[in-house]
XYZ file of C-alpha atoms in Angstrom:
370
model
C -12.269 19.046 -10.430
C -9.801 17.583 -9.865
C -10.441 12.646 -9.331
C -11.656 12.272 -5.215
C -8.685 9.442 -3.615
C -9.956 8.430 -0.028
C -7.517 6.178 2.001
C -10.283 5.023 4.710
C -9.998 3.573 7.857
C -13.210 2.013 9.500
C -11.214 0.654 12.402
C -8.285 2.505 12.947
C -5.512 0.314 14.300
C -7.559 -2.001 15.584
C -6.182 -5.870 14.534
C -6.798 -9.524 14.717
C -3.401 -10.613 13.585
C 0.112 -9.048 14.767
C 2.504 -8.767 12.219
C 5.906 -9.033 13.947
C 6.650 -5.472 11.634
C 2.995 -3.887 11.281
C 3.690 -0.482 10.415
C 0.414 1.102 11.379
C 1.000 -0.380 15.356
C 4.054 2.082 15.156
C 2.245 4.421 13.994
C -0.791 3.963 16.388
C 1.839 4.352 19.167
C 2.891 7.543 18.044
C 0.259 9.267 18.894
C -1.793 10.597 21.632
C -4.897 8.016 20.673
C -3.481 5.044 19.487
C -7.030 4.083 18.220
C -11.064 5.717 16.996
C -12.691 2.802 17.672
C -15.676 2.006 14.367
C -16.059 4.673 12.996
C -19.167 5.948 13.446
C -22.524 6.266 11.530
C -22.778 9.764 11.723
C -19.689 10.430 11.085
C -19.625 8.634 8.068
C -22.660 9.974 7.076
C -20.738 13.516 7.071
C -17.448 12.072 5.352
C -19.833 10.762 1.999
C -21.898 13.985 2.850
C -18.462 16.087 2.600
C -16.610 14.138 -0.626
C -19.853 14.108 -2.675
C -21.222 17.795 -2.043
C -16.859 18.410 -3.153
C -17.060 15.583 -6.163
C -17.079 16.472 -10.132
C -14.950 14.042 -11.900
C -15.165 10.597 -9.855
C -14.166 8.769 -6.448
C -11.795 7.023 -5.664
C -12.284 5.150 -1.767
C -10.512 1.930 -0.028
C -10.051 1.029 2.657
C -7.493 0.367 5.077
C -6.466 -0.803 8.849
C -5.324 -2.003 11.402
C -7.778 -4.169 9.207
C -10.681 -2.386 8.255
C -13.000 -5.603 7.845
C -13.216 -5.535 11.821
C -15.892 -2.541 11.267
C -18.001 -5.280 10.420
C -21.008 -6.179 7.881
C -23.820 -3.280 8.713
C -20.980 -0.926 8.700
C -20.476 -0.984 5.006
C -24.175 -1.924 4.473
C -24.327 1.359 4.750
C -21.649 3.177 3.947
C -22.902 1.903 0.546
C -26.778 2.802 1.733
C -24.501 6.445 2.585
C -23.144 6.609 -0.895
C -25.419 5.709 -2.864
C -28.239 8.721 -0.999
C -25.166 11.507 -1.311
C -23.844 10.658 -4.869
C -27.442 12.292 -6.123
C -24.757 13.460 -9.869
C -24.223 10.141 -10.437
C -20.271 9.849 -10.277
C -18.063 7.096 -11.051
C -16.637 5.922 -7.882
C -14.204 2.864 -7.488
C -13.981 0.413 -4.831
C -10.758 -0.890 -2.318
C -9.844 -2.252 0.306
C -6.833 -3.351 1.739
C -7.106 -6.205 4.340
C -5.191 -8.906 6.629
C -7.483 -11.695 4.976
C -7.777 -13.917 8.360
C -10.967 -12.959 8.088
C -13.755 -13.051 4.964
C -17.308 -13.847 5.787
C -19.775 -14.439 3.610
C -22.399 -12.015 4.025
C -19.199 -9.459 3.640
C -18.071 -11.124 0.433
C -21.028 -10.461 -1.442
C -21.144 -7.711 -0.128
C -17.578 -6.309 -1.350
C -18.946 -8.284 -4.809
C -21.705 -6.378 -5.452
C -20.332 -3.299 -5.146
C -16.783 -4.662 -6.820
C -13.762 -4.147 -5.277
C -10.485 -4.083 -5.900
C -8.340 -6.524 -3.525
C -5.033 -6.452 -1.528
C -4.692 -9.362 0.548
C -1.969 -9.996 2.585
C 0.380 -12.986 1.546
C 4.441 -13.294 3.337
C 5.028 -16.752 0.269
C 4.635 -20.264 1.816
C 2.917 -21.282 5.096
C 5.656 -21.595 6.781
C 7.651 -17.986 6.159
C 4.397 -16.449 6.398
C 3.759 -17.803 9.806
C 6.582 -17.013 11.107
C 6.171 -13.395 9.823
C 2.759 -12.875 10.475
C 0.760 -14.389 13.707
C -3.571 -13.496 14.547
C -3.604 -12.369 18.087
C -2.886 -15.596 20.173
C 1.044 -16.017 18.114
C -0.998 -18.857 15.669
C 0.316 -19.117 12.613
C -1.980 -16.923 9.759
C -1.561 -18.587 6.949
C -4.586 -21.392 6.992
C -7.368 -19.009 7.558
C -5.464 -15.820 4.517
C -6.693 -19.224 1.883
C -9.883 -19.523 3.599
C -10.171 -15.497 2.297
C -8.462 -15.941 -1.055
C -11.285 -19.122 -1.898
C -14.277 -16.560 -1.088
C -13.216 -13.976 -2.998
C -12.599 -16.666 -6.219
C -15.957 -17.785 -5.144
C -17.203 -14.730 -5.135
C -15.499 -13.866 -7.904
C -14.248 -10.112 -6.780
C -10.500 -9.470 -8.198
C -7.388 -9.144 -4.885
C -4.094 -8.433 -5.388
C -0.882 -10.146 -3.195
C 0.503 -7.865 -1.510
C 4.574 -9.151 -0.146
C 6.099 -7.176 2.590
C 9.738 -7.959 2.111
C 12.353 -8.425 5.818
C 15.117 -9.885 5.509
C 13.578 -12.893 5.585
C 11.800 -12.312 2.392
C 14.677 -11.614 0.699
C 16.399 -14.846 1.153
C 13.735 -16.692 0.055
C 12.685 -13.812 -3.204
C 13.351 -16.655 -6.157
C 11.056 -19.345 -4.201
C 8.246 -16.271 -3.235
C 7.968 -15.569 -7.027
C 7.700 -18.535 -8.135
C 4.708 -20.334 -5.517
C 3.037 -16.868 -6.887
C 3.913 -17.692 -9.330
C 2.577 -21.401 -9.156
C -1.032 -20.717 -7.593
C -2.027 -17.952 -10.446
C -1.449 -14.820 -8.850
C -1.050 -12.355 -11.392
C -1.221 -9.020 -9.422
C 1.801 -8.667 -7.098
C 3.207 -5.785 -5.098
C 6.141 -6.087 -2.884
C 7.136 -4.015 -0.501
C 9.690 -2.513 1.437
C 9.868 -2.861 4.663
C 9.283 0.420 6.995
C 11.975 0.863 10.101
C 10.013 2.561 13.556
C 9.342 6.424 13.681
C 12.684 7.746 15.369
C 14.712 4.194 15.003
C 15.913 4.040 11.670
C 19.538 3.551 12.263
C 19.250 0.692 14.840
C 19.508 -2.633 13.420
C 16.288 -4.747 14.074
C 14.854 -8.462 13.583
C 13.611 -8.245 9.843
C 15.367 -4.819 8.811
C 16.988 -5.378 5.039
C 20.346 -4.209 3.763
C 20.911 -2.889 0.674
C 22.595 -6.244 -0.189
C 20.253 -8.385 1.415
C 17.097 -6.077 -0.700
C 19.887 -5.788 -3.635
C 19.875 -9.337 -4.234
C 15.479 -9.462 -3.863
C 14.983 -6.880 -7.021
C 17.912 -8.967 -8.622
C 16.564 -12.398 -8.831
C 12.207 -11.277 -8.549
C 12.837 -9.370 -11.536
C 14.979 -11.898 -13.812
C 12.195 -14.163 -12.833
C 9.633 -11.449 -14.011
C 11.166 -9.987 -16.785
C 11.319 -13.937 -18.158
C 7.180 -14.023 -18.393
C 7.087 -10.932 -20.210
C 9.223 -12.002 -22.764
C 7.751 -16.337 -22.547
C 4.209 -13.532 -22.395
C 2.487 -14.970 -19.217
C 3.207 -11.655 -17.723
C 2.514 -11.512 -13.225
C 2.313 -7.890 -13.399
C 4.575 -6.169 -10.470
C 3.749 -3.298 -8.780
C 7.169 -1.854 -8.295
C 8.492 -3.242 -11.759
C 5.433 -2.316 -13.869
C 6.122 1.511 -12.152
C 10.239 1.241 -13.428
C 9.269 0.419 -16.827
C 6.569 3.131 -16.977
C 8.788 5.715 -15.549
C 11.588 4.453 -18.238
C 9.044 4.534 -20.871
C 8.541 8.219 -19.827
C 4.662 7.853 -18.440
C 3.655 8.327 -14.945
C 4.227 6.374 -12.467
C 0.486 5.253 -10.799
C 2.355 4.756 -7.528
C 2.474 8.080 -5.173
C 6.008 6.862 -3.212
C 7.556 6.740 -7.579
C 6.996 10.687 -7.983
C 9.297 12.212 -6.495
C 7.443 14.556 -4.542
C 4.873 13.886 -1.909
C 1.096 15.234 -2.105
C -1.683 15.868 -0.086
C -3.777 13.021 0.538
C -7.215 12.668 2.492
C -6.871 9.220 4.736
C -9.212 9.778 6.985
C -9.059 8.839 10.916
C -11.862 6.894 12.250
C -12.492 9.772 14.121
C -13.014 11.225 11.593
C -9.415 13.165 11.496
C -7.881 13.810 7.935
C -4.257 13.081 7.504
C -2.258 13.389 3.285
C -0.031 10.001 4.088
C -0.892 6.831 5.675
C 2.793 6.620 6.484
C 1.776 10.305 8.656
C -1.370 9.611 10.984
C 0.317 11.964 13.553
C -0.971 14.165 15.634
C 1.272 17.088 13.774
C 0.529 15.577 10.613
C -3.406 16.562 10.895
C -4.592 18.589 7.966
C -8.971 19.099 10.262
C -11.776 16.519 10.117
C -13.523 15.518 6.891
C -17.050 15.772 9.307
C -16.306 19.711 9.333
C -13.987 20.167 7.354
C -14.878 21.127 2.892
C -12.123 18.908 0.884
C -11.207 22.161 -0.645
C -10.234 23.477 2.353
C -8.746 20.258 4.272
C -6.245 20.054 0.772
C -5.478 23.786 1.214
C -4.586 23.818 5.724
C -0.979 23.767 6.388
C -0.063 20.664 7.457
C -0.904 19.348 3.666
C 1.242 22.287 1.734
C 3.688 21.263 5.067
C 3.545 17.811 3.647
C 4.649 18.748 0.535
C 7.495 21.246 1.239
C 9.442 19.313 3.130
C 9.063 16.457 0.275
C 11.194 18.659 -2.184
C 14.371 18.826 -1.438
C 16.574 16.742 -3.112
C 20.164 15.095 -2.259
C 23.048 16.722 -4.492
C 24.236 13.618 -5.357
C 20.896 11.792 -6.612
C 21.136 15.764 -8.766
C 24.165 13.499 -10.791
C 22.402 9.631 -10.982
C 20.933 7.819 -13.995
C 18.939 5.925 -12.270
C 17.195 9.302 -11.007
C 14.718 9.108 -14.059
C 13.536 5.643 -13.560
C 13.976 6.175 -9.102
C 12.748 9.990 -8.736
C 14.427 9.115 -5.185
C 11.817 7.104 -3.464
C 8.841 6.522 -0.723
C 9.916 9.511 1.515
C 9.615 7.337 4.968
C 11.953 5.750 3.155
C 13.985 9.918 2.972
C 13.562 9.998 6.534
C 15.901 9.531 8.856
C 15.145 9.666 12.882
C 15.523 12.923 12.523
C 13.077 14.508 10.710
C 14.996 15.385 8.433
C 15.011 13.798 4.058
C 17.509 12.558 2.669
C 19.434 9.707 0.524
C 16.867 6.856 0.719
C 17.451 3.719 2.952
C 17.377 2.308 0.094
C 19.511 4.142 -3.036
C 22.313 1.287 -2.866
C 20.195 -1.455 -3.702
C 18.194 0.934 -6.418
C 21.465 1.386 -7.822
C 22.782 -1.761 -8.070
C 19.553 -3.052 -9.194
C 19.427 -0.342 -11.641
C 23.232 -0.830 -12.827
C 21.715 -4.616 -13.111
C 18.506 -5.298 -14.802
C 18.655 -1.313 -16.905
C 19.012 -2.364 -20.112
C 16.109 -5.151 -19.888
C 14.281 -2.133 -18.189
C 14.413 0.397 -21.484
C 13.508 -2.927 -24.256
C 9.923 -3.271 -22.222
C 9.924 -0.179 -21.891
C 10.556 -0.068 -25.748
C 7.907 -2.557 -26.643
C 5.551 -0.633 -24.230
C 5.894 2.247 -26.527
C 5.513 0.274 -29.837
């Protein structure tokens, strides 16, 4: 069997922060039930029993939200007890979690370290910028709290990546953000372009990222990334790494750069399963992991249709020299307000970026091939 990749939302859309551009808040508001609360022990056990009955190769389990740490230490302790109970074949399992970093109790950190979690921690650059974009529920900045979490992770030897959302505000500070992360010795970074609300893709918002702004951000940060690579001080920037992989003839490791969607197993707190974190919506519900076997979930009409909708390629893309290293980009950035698929809303930015930097991308690709 192929590897099983599970993305679990143990605290649904619950969160202890109020990030001003949160895409999952918009997702939750566009379905009948905004929050399913905390996943119950019964749902957790039934889910893991189902997964390990199907898996024969490897299992990758990630936790996301909302904010997954709100499920509490007891949830994760029970989760790992059930994983051990049902993984009778001793299948290799890897664990990851994406967190806002607002609160990391020592007891939870110890458990994450024990099971060798990889964490993605959200940090939108320097203090003032981060605090302006990512306040807590009372409107206070969270930069200090996130840094306390990073210190806790380092104390327990937990590996982590830094996740930074590129809004209009962040795009104006691309070089400063990259240099700041470098000064903090962050070696693994993900820059994630802003995602607009459903049905309002064409509207302008305070955080809207224009193509001109995004192109400038990409050009500025890539040059710094390339300089570090050439000087032997390589810092991984996920998007740039994937452009280089594609230029080297390798497969991307990021699904949004594959050119077509595939159905994932995204599990909400009630056990409902969806094909993608961007589309945890009633229309794309595939079933429930407590009742439907994994193979059947992946063959449902919702799962198959989700893939099919992503397949069309814009005519202008077919002859575009950027297509081999662009692949059209993530479907969420190609979806129009009416639900149809068109050009990536950041197409102009990517074209400008590749015109400026393709020589350096190919140089890096050649070195990797060697």
